Short mmCIF file of C-alpha atoms in Angstrom, two decimals:
data_model
loop_
_atom_site.label_atom_id
_atom_site.label_comp_id
_atom_site.label_asym_id
_atom_site.label_seq_id
_atom_site.Cartn_x
_atom_site.Cartn_y
_atom_site.Cartn_z
CA UNK A 25 0.00 0.00 0.00
CA UNK A 26 1.36 3.40 -0.98
CA UNK A 27 1.46 5.52 2.08
CA UNK A 28 2.48 9.04 2.85
CA UNK A 29 2.26 11.07 6.01
CA UNK A 30 1.35 14.56 4.88
CA UNK A 31 1.36 16.49 8.09
CA UNK A 32 1.28 16.41 11.81
CA UNK A 33 0.36 19.46 13.77
CA UNK A 34 0.78 23.10 12.92
CA UNK A 35 0.58 26.16 15.09
CA UNK A 36 -1.63 29.24 15.24
CA UNK A 37 -3.93 31.49 17.20
CA UNK A 38 -7.61 31.04 16.42
CA UNK A 39 -8.98 33.87 18.50
CA UNK A 40 -11.34 33.66 21.44
CA UNK A 41 -14.06 31.58 19.79
CA UNK A 42 -11.53 29.09 18.45
CA UNK A 43 -9.83 28.66 21.79
CA UNK A 44 -13.17 27.79 23.33
CA UNK A 45 -13.34 24.73 21.12
CA UNK A 46 -9.74 23.55 21.02
CA UNK A 47 -10.65 19.88 20.69
CA UNK A 48 -8.20 17.89 18.57
CA UNK A 49 -9.37 17.29 15.00
CA UNK A 50 -7.98 14.45 12.89
CA UNK A 51 -8.45 14.52 9.11
CA UNK A 52 -7.90 11.56 6.82
CA UNK A 53 -6.87 12.52 3.30
CA UNK A 54 -7.18 9.83 0.65
CA UNK A 55 -5.84 11.03 -2.70
CA UNK A 56 -3.93 9.94 -5.81
CA UNK A 57 -0.16 10.34 -5.42
CA UNK A 58 1.10 7.78 -7.94
CA UNK A 59 0.36 6.86 -11.55
CA UNK A 60 -1.15 9.01 -14.30
CA UNK A 61 -3.40 10.95 -11.92
CA UNK A 62 -0.67 11.83 -9.42
CA UNK A 63 -0.47 15.49 -10.41
CA UNK A 64 -4.10 15.98 -9.43
CA UNK A 65 -3.59 14.39 -6.03
CA UNK A 66 -0.37 16.26 -5.34
CA UNK A 67 -2.09 19.58 -6.02
CA UNK A 68 -5.03 18.47 -3.86
CA UNK A 69 -2.74 17.59 -0.98
CA UNK A 70 -0.66 20.75 -1.31
CA UNK A 71 -3.65 23.12 -1.54
CA UNK A 72 -5.25 21.50 1.50
CA UNK A 73 -2.08 21.61 3.56
CA UNK A 74 -1.46 25.26 2.66
CA UNK A 75 -4.80 26.25 4.19
CA UNK A 76 -4.08 24.19 7.32
CA UNK A 77 -0.67 25.84 7.63
CA UNK A 78 -2.09 29.33 7.10
CA UNK A 79 -4.75 28.68 9.72
CA UNK A 80 -2.06 27.69 12.19
CA UNK A 81 -4.47 25.49 14.13
CA UNK A 82 -2.14 23.31 16.20
CA UNK A 83 -5.03 21.03 17.13
CA UNK A 84 -5.50 19.71 13.58
CA UNK A 85 -3.68 16.61 12.35
CA UNK A 86 -3.82 15.45 8.73
CA UNK A 87 -2.89 11.90 7.71
CA UNK A 88 -2.52 11.34 3.96
CA UNK A 89 -2.42 8.07 2.01
CA UNK A 90 -2.15 7.25 -1.68
CA UNK A 91 -5.15 5.48 -3.25
CA UNK A 92 -3.16 4.76 -6.46
CA UNK A 93 -6.45 5.50 -8.31
CA UNK A 94 -7.83 2.09 -7.21
CA UNK A 95 -11.35 1.96 -5.68
CA UNK A 96 -10.68 -1.18 -3.62
CA UNK A 97 -7.54 0.38 -2.12
CA UNK A 98 -9.41 3.61 -1.34
CA UNK A 99 -12.03 1.61 0.60
CA UNK A 100 -9.34 -0.24 2.57
CA UNK A 101 -7.62 3.04 3.45
CA UNK A 102 -10.90 4.67 4.48
CA UNK A 103 -11.81 1.77 6.76
CA UNK A 104 -8.35 1.85 8.34
CA UNK A 105 -8.53 5.60 8.85
CA UNK A 106 -11.96 5.37 10.47
CA UNK A 107 -11.41 2.29 12.60
CA UNK A 108 -7.68 2.41 13.48
CA UNK A 109 -6.59 6.02 12.98
CA UNK A 110 -9.94 7.27 14.31
CA UNK A 111 -10.16 10.24 11.98
CA UNK A 112 -13.04 12.69 12.40
CA UNK A 113 -13.31 13.89 8.78
CA UNK A 114 -12.38 12.33 5.43
CA UNK A 115 -11.38 14.23 2.29
CA UNK A 116 -9.13 14.30 -0.78
CA UNK A 117 -10.49 11.82 -3.35
CA UNK A 118 -10.01 13.02 -6.93
CA UNK A 119 -11.91 10.37 -8.91
CA UNK A 120 -15.69 9.87 -8.80
CA UNK A 121 -15.58 6.06 -8.99
CA UNK A 122 -13.34 6.02 -5.91
CA UNK A 123 -15.59 8.49 -4.11
CA UNK A 124 -18.65 6.35 -4.85
CA UNK A 125 -16.81 3.38 -3.34
CA UNK A 126 -15.82 5.22 -0.16
CA UNK A 127 -18.54 7.71 0.82
CA UNK A 128 -21.49 5.35 1.50
CA UNK A 129 -19.46 3.33 4.00
CA UNK A 130 -17.89 6.39 5.59
CA UNK A 131 -21.16 8.22 6.25
CA UNK A 132 -22.76 4.97 7.44
CA UNK A 133 -20.06 4.94 10.15
CA UNK A 134 -20.99 8.50 11.09
CA UNK A 135 -17.99 10.23 9.49
CA UNK A 136 -18.12 13.57 7.68
CA UNK A 137 -16.75 13.64 4.15
CA UNK A 138 -15.76 16.97 2.57
CA UNK A 139 -14.95 16.48 -1.10
CA UNK A 140 -12.10 18.43 -2.69
CA UNK A 141 -13.03 17.40 -6.23
CA UNK A 142 -15.08 14.32 -7.14
CA UNK A 143 -18.76 15.23 -7.30
CA UNK A 144 -20.89 12.48 -8.88
CA UNK A 145 -24.53 13.15 -9.68
CA UNK A 146 -25.52 10.10 -7.63
CA UNK A 147 -24.59 11.92 -4.41
CA UNK A 148 -26.11 15.27 -5.34
CA UNK A 149 -29.75 14.31 -5.75
CA UNK A 150 -31.97 11.75 -4.06
CA UNK A 151 -28.97 9.98 -2.49
CA UNK A 152 -27.51 13.12 -0.89
CA UNK A 153 -26.40 12.73 2.72
CA UNK A 154 -26.15 15.23 5.57
CA UNK A 155 -22.60 14.06 6.29
CA UNK A 156 -21.39 14.58 2.71
CA UNK A 157 -20.26 18.03 1.52
CA UNK A 158 -18.66 19.03 -1.76
CA UNK A 159 -16.36 22.07 -1.75
CA UNK A 160 -15.62 21.97 -5.49
CA UNK A 161 -18.76 21.81 -7.69
CA UNK A 162 -21.17 19.17 -8.91
CA UNK A 163 -19.57 17.12 -11.72
CA UNK A 164 -21.87 18.49 -14.43
CA UNK A 165 -21.25 22.20 -13.67
CA UNK A 166 -18.12 23.13 -15.61
CA UNK A 167 -19.29 21.05 -18.58
CA UNK A 168 -22.65 22.81 -18.52
CA UNK A 169 -20.77 26.10 -18.84
CA UNK A 170 -18.90 24.86 -21.90
CA UNK A 171 -22.18 23.71 -23.44
CA UNK A 172 -23.52 27.23 -22.94
CA UNK A 173 -20.35 28.71 -24.48
CA UNK A 174 -20.29 26.29 -27.45
CA UNK A 175 -23.93 27.04 -28.32
CA UNK A 176 -22.94 30.59 -29.22
CA UNK A 177 -20.30 29.68 -31.80
CA UNK A 178 -20.34 26.01 -32.79
CA UNK A 179 -22.98 24.19 -34.81
CA UNK A 180 -21.69 20.63 -34.56
CA UNK A 181 -19.66 19.28 -31.63
CA UNK A 182 -17.68 16.05 -31.16
CA UNK A 183 -17.75 15.23 -27.42
CA UNK A 184 -15.49 12.77 -25.58
CA UNK A 185 -14.89 11.64 -21.99
CA UNK A 186 -13.66 8.57 -20.03
CA UNK A 187 -16.20 5.88 -19.22
CA UNK A 188 -16.67 6.40 -15.45
CA UNK A 189 -19.18 8.44 -13.37
CA UNK A 190 -17.51 11.83 -13.85
CA UNK A 191 -17.16 11.22 -17.59
CA UNK A 192 -20.83 10.43 -17.94
CA UNK A 193 -21.76 13.45 -15.80
CA UNK A 194 -19.47 15.54 -18.00
CA UNK A 195 -21.18 14.82 -21.29
CA UNK A 196 -24.63 14.92 -19.66
CA UNK A 197 -23.83 18.39 -18.37
CA UNK A 198 -22.50 19.59 -21.72
CA UNK A 199 -25.59 18.35 -23.58
CA UNK A 200 -27.90 19.95 -21.01
CA UNK A 201 -26.86 23.40 -22.26
CA UNK A 202 -25.55 22.80 -25.79
CA UNK A 203 -28.25 23.53 -28.38
CA UNK A 204 -26.38 22.52 -31.55
CA UNK A 205 -25.84 19.09 -33.13
CA UNK A 206 -23.72 16.42 -31.43
CA UNK A 207 -21.66 14.79 -34.19
CA UNK A 208 -20.54 11.95 -31.91
CA UNK A 209 -20.53 11.09 -28.20
CA UNK A 210 -17.55 8.87 -27.40
CA UNK A 211 -16.48 7.24 -24.13
CA UNK A 212 -12.92 5.99 -23.72
CA UNK A 213 -11.19 3.78 -21.17
CA UNK A 214 -10.12 5.42 -17.91
CA UNK A 215 -6.36 5.89 -18.07
CA UNK A 216 -6.22 5.51 -21.87
CA UNK A 217 -3.08 6.94 -23.47
CA UNK A 218 -3.53 6.19 -27.21
CA UNK A 219 -6.17 8.33 -28.92
CA UNK A 220 -5.34 7.65 -32.59
CA UNK A 221 -8.71 6.01 -33.28
CA UNK A 222 -10.69 8.79 -31.62
CA UNK A 223 -8.72 11.51 -33.44
CA UNK A 224 -9.44 9.74 -36.74
CA UNK A 225 -13.14 9.82 -35.83
CA UNK A 226 -12.89 13.52 -35.07
CA UNK A 227 -11.24 14.20 -38.43
CA UNK A 228 -14.06 12.44 -40.27
CA UNK A 229 -16.93 13.72 -38.14
CA UNK A 230 -17.64 17.05 -39.80
CA UNK A 231 -17.61 18.71 -36.38
CA UNK A 232 -16.58 22.35 -36.10
CA UNK A 233 -15.65 21.98 -32.42
CA UNK A 234 -14.37 19.30 -30.01
CA UNK A 235 -15.21 19.08 -26.31
CA UNK A 236 -13.02 16.76 -24.21
CA UNK A 237 -13.00 15.92 -20.52
CA UNK A 238 -9.70 14.12 -19.99
CA UNK A 239 -8.11 14.89 -16.61
CA UNK A 240 -4.50 14.16 -15.70
CA UNK A 241 -2.34 11.95 -17.90
CA UNK A 242 -5.23 11.25 -20.27
CA UNK A 243 -5.44 14.91 -21.28
CA UNK A 244 -1.67 15.19 -21.69
CA UNK A 245 -1.59 12.20 -24.04
CA UNK A 246 -4.61 13.33 -26.05
CA UNK A 247 -3.50 16.93 -26.57
CA UNK A 248 0.00 15.94 -27.69
CA UNK A 249 -1.38 13.40 -30.16
CA UNK A 250 -4.04 15.80 -31.37
CA UNK A 251 -1.43 18.50 -32.06
CA UNK A 252 0.69 16.02 -34.00
CA UNK A 253 -2.29 14.81 -36.06
CA UNK A 254 -2.70 18.02 -38.00
CA UNK A 255 -6.46 18.13 -37.32
CA UNK A 256 -7.44 21.82 -37.16
CA UNK A 257 -10.72 21.65 -35.22
CA UNK A 258 -10.82 23.87 -32.07
CA UNK A 259 -10.59 21.87 -28.82
CA UNK A 260 -12.26 23.00 -25.60
CA UNK A 261 -13.05 21.43 -22.25
CA UNK A 262 -13.68 21.96 -18.56
CA UNK A 263 -10.94 23.61 -16.56
CA UNK A 264 -9.42 20.34 -15.40
CA UNK A 265 -8.68 19.27 -19.00
CA UNK A 266 -6.31 22.26 -19.12
CA UNK A 267 -5.54 22.73 -15.43
CA UNK A 268 -2.25 24.09 -14.17
CA UNK A 269 -0.94 20.65 -13.20
CA UNK A 270 -1.02 19.35 -16.80
CA UNK A 271 -0.17 22.48 -18.84
CA UNK A 272 3.63 22.15 -18.52
CA UNK A 273 3.44 18.58 -19.85
CA UNK A 274 1.03 19.44 -22.69
CA UNK A 275 3.13 22.41 -23.75
CA UNK A 276 2.30 24.73 -26.62
CA UNK A 277 -0.35 22.29 -27.90
CA UNK A 278 -2.64 23.76 -25.23
CA UNK A 279 -2.24 27.40 -26.32
CA UNK A 280 -5.57 29.02 -27.18
CA UNK A 281 -7.68 26.22 -25.70
CA UNK A 282 -10.91 27.50 -24.12
CA UNK A 283 -12.05 26.01 -20.84
CA UNK A 284 -14.40 26.67 -17.93
CA UNK A 285 -13.73 27.05 -14.25
CA UNK A 286 -14.87 28.61 -11.01
CA UNK A 287 -11.42 30.15 -10.55
CA UNK A 288 -8.22 31.02 -12.43
CA UNK A 289 -4.82 32.23 -11.15
CA UNK A 290 -5.41 35.74 -12.54
CA UNK A 291 -8.47 36.46 -10.37
CA UNK A 292 -8.20 40.05 -9.14
CA UNK A 293 -9.28 39.79 -5.52
CA UNK A 294 -7.24 39.89 -2.34
CA UNK A 295 -7.97 36.29 -1.29
CA UNK A 296 -6.94 34.90 -4.68
CA UNK A 297 -3.78 36.99 -4.85
CA UNK A 298 -2.78 35.77 -1.39
CA UNK A 299 -3.55 32.15 -2.27
CA UNK A 300 -1.47 32.27 -5.46
CA UNK A 301 1.40 34.09 -3.74
CA UNK A 302 1.41 31.72 -0.74
CA UNK A 303 1.19 28.63 -2.96
CA UNK A 304 4.06 29.80 -5.16
CA UNK A 305 6.17 30.61 -2.12
CA UNK A 306 5.50 27.20 -0.57
CA UNK A 307 5.67 24.95 -3.65
CA UNK A 308 7.47 26.98 -6.37
CA UNK A 309 4.69 26.60 -8.93
CA UNK A 310 1.31 28.06 -9.83
CA UNK A 311 -1.72 26.40 -8.18
CA UNK A 312 -4.29 24.49 -10.22
CA UNK A 313 -8.06 24.34 -9.83
CA UNK A 314 -7.53 21.14 -7.78
CA UNK A 315 -5.34 23.06 -5.34
CA UNK A 316 -7.93 25.85 -5.08
CA UNK A 317 -10.76 23.42 -4.33
CA UNK A 318 -8.73 21.62 -1.67
CA UNK A 319 -7.66 24.94 -0.13
CA UNK A 320 -11.30 25.91 0.28
CA UNK A 321 -12.24 22.47 1.62
CA UNK A 322 -9.60 22.89 4.30
CA UNK A 323 -10.78 26.45 5.00
CA UNK A 324 -14.29 25.11 5.56
CA UNK A 325 -13.10 22.47 8.03
CA UNK A 326 -10.86 24.95 9.86
CA UNK A 327 -13.70 27.47 10.08
CA UNK A 328 -16.07 24.91 11.58
CA UNK A 329 -13.41 23.67 14.01
CA UNK A 330 -12.89 27.24 15.26
CA UNK A 331 -16.52 27.46 16.33
CA UNK A 332 -17.48 24.03 17.64
CA UNK A 333 -16.19 20.55 18.39
CA UNK A 334 -16.22 17.92 15.66
CA UNK A 335 -17.51 15.55 18.35
CA UNK A 336 -20.81 17.43 18.09
CA UNK A 337 -21.59 16.27 14.56
CA UNK A 338 -24.78 18.30 14.10
CA UNK A 339 -23.15 21.53 15.25
CA UNK A 340 -20.04 20.92 13.14
CA UNK A 341 -22.18 20.17 10.09
CA UNK A 342 -24.14 23.38 10.66
CA UNK A 343 -20.90 25.37 10.72
CA UNK A 344 -19.71 23.74 7.49
CA UNK A 345 -23.02 24.62 5.88
CA UNK A 346 -22.56 28.30 6.78
CA UNK A 347 -19.44 28.36 4.55
CA UNK A 348 -17.92 31.13 6.65
CA UNK A 349 -14.78 31.48 4.52
CA UNK A 350 -13.25 33.99 2.12
CA UNK A 351 -12.73 31.95 -1.03
CA UNK A 352 -10.21 32.91 -3.72
CA UNK A 353 -12.95 32.11 -6.22
CA UNK A 354 -15.17 34.90 -4.86
CA UNK A 355 -18.84 34.16 -4.17
CA UNK A 356 -19.32 30.75 -2.57
CA UNK A 357 -22.25 29.27 -0.70
CA UNK A 358 -23.79 25.85 -0.31
CA UNK A 359 -26.94 24.76 -2.11
CA UNK A 360 -29.58 22.70 -0.29
CA UNK A 361 -27.72 19.53 -1.33
CA UNK A 362 -24.42 20.77 0.20
CA UNK A 363 -22.83 21.40 -3.20
CA UNK A 364 -21.64 24.88 -4.23
CA UNK A 365 -23.57 27.73 -5.75
CA UNK A 366 -20.92 29.81 -7.54
CA UNK A 367 -19.92 31.76 -10.63
CA UNK A 368 -18.32 29.92 -13.56
CA UNK A 369 -15.99 31.55 -16.08
CA UNK A 370 -14.56 31.01 -19.55
CA UNK A 371 -10.76 30.83 -19.61
CA UNK A 372 -8.11 30.61 -22.33
CA UNK A 373 -4.67 29.01 -22.16
CA UNK A 374 -1.98 31.66 -22.66
CA UNK A 375 1.72 32.06 -21.97
CA UNK A 376 2.41 34.63 -19.26
CA UNK A 377 5.91 35.44 -18.04
CA UNK A 378 7.10 32.31 -19.83
CA UNK A 379 4.60 30.03 -18.07
CA UNK A 380 1.49 28.43 -19.56
CA UNK A 381 -1.57 29.39 -17.55
CA UNK A 382 -5.30 30.09 -17.82
CA UNK A 383 -6.48 33.66 -18.43
CA UNK A 384 -10.02 34.67 -17.49
CA UNK A 385 -12.04 35.73 -20.55
CA UNK A 386 -15.63 36.24 -19.36
CA UNK A 387 -18.26 35.03 -16.90
CA UNK A 388 -20.56 32.30 -18.25
CA UNK A 389 -22.80 31.63 -15.22
CA UNK A 390 -23.62 33.67 -12.12
CA UNK A 391 -24.60 31.88 -8.87
CA UNK A 392 -24.88 28.56 -10.68
CA UNK A 393 -26.20 25.55 -8.78
CA UNK A 394 -26.83 22.05 -10.12
CA UNK A 395 -29.64 20.10 -11.70
CA UNK A 396 -29.95 17.54 -8.90
CA UNK A 397 -30.46 19.70 -5.79
CA UNK A 398 -34.22 19.65 -6.28
CA UNK A 399 -34.20 15.89 -5.60
CA UNK A 400 -32.21 16.16 -2.36
CA UNK A 401 -34.44 16.07 0.74
CA UNK A 402 -31.99 17.21 3.44
#
């Protein structure tokens, strides 16, 4: 089992209200630190730990382990963390199939789960749970934004995603808002690295635009092969297809790609500027959307811990629900299903100061929720 201890305790003053509830809090982070998805997990871990460090709460301990992108391993780690390590809160999973394997068992054992990324539709609607929060989005959201964007300029889209819950949510979300013709809807294997057949389909499809959701190593492989193919159809995707963790590996092939996100490194607000500056100082690189989401997840947990004890589950949950944080993304609040309501933006990959990054172009959605909250009966 891959295993990594991310942090022990870190110091800080929480103020009077925090000191009144200085109960120890133990967080179990399960994330992907090896294989093709490692960049996503590393940014998740680093963003989360930055917020813990900045909070200075010496009563918080974080234990991190590598799920190697394997659902069965994630379940084993979660059970160990709950039963042996006796964690109070779980977090960190990147992939929706792993989250779906872990969350039902965790909440059944009375543990809070605060998601830093994975946000499957199955946990946003009728199967929502009072112990499950998502600090990132609902899986469909960023894809919905790209469907809205593509409707304005593209008549025929080729859409592609991996065949797992987030991939299916992705294309469902895109189609919910895209009003043009779908030339083809293609699902690939999770972890696939050869896209020659799919690129040949794209070339022959007659599409005037391509939408891909391929996080991590999948997106790196696809974009490099697509650039080499000579196909001249514009490629777009959600922010994590062109997130900061993969841009250096994709290289110039990503330049000009349009994407969607709830945050970008050029956001002009004090919280975002501090986050980017602190992250660069700590890790010597720009943060990705995964780091931002994990940073806010940690901020939420820290905020709740400053006001009440995690041993009082109902009170702690109520404090999480208040979302009493200053997010680098700007407006942030929880919907009735404990998923975010937030603004979503169009971005473009550019080179700034010699580094590939995402530049904010325009706002697509304001205070955007998700399609499943109406079915959640919390």
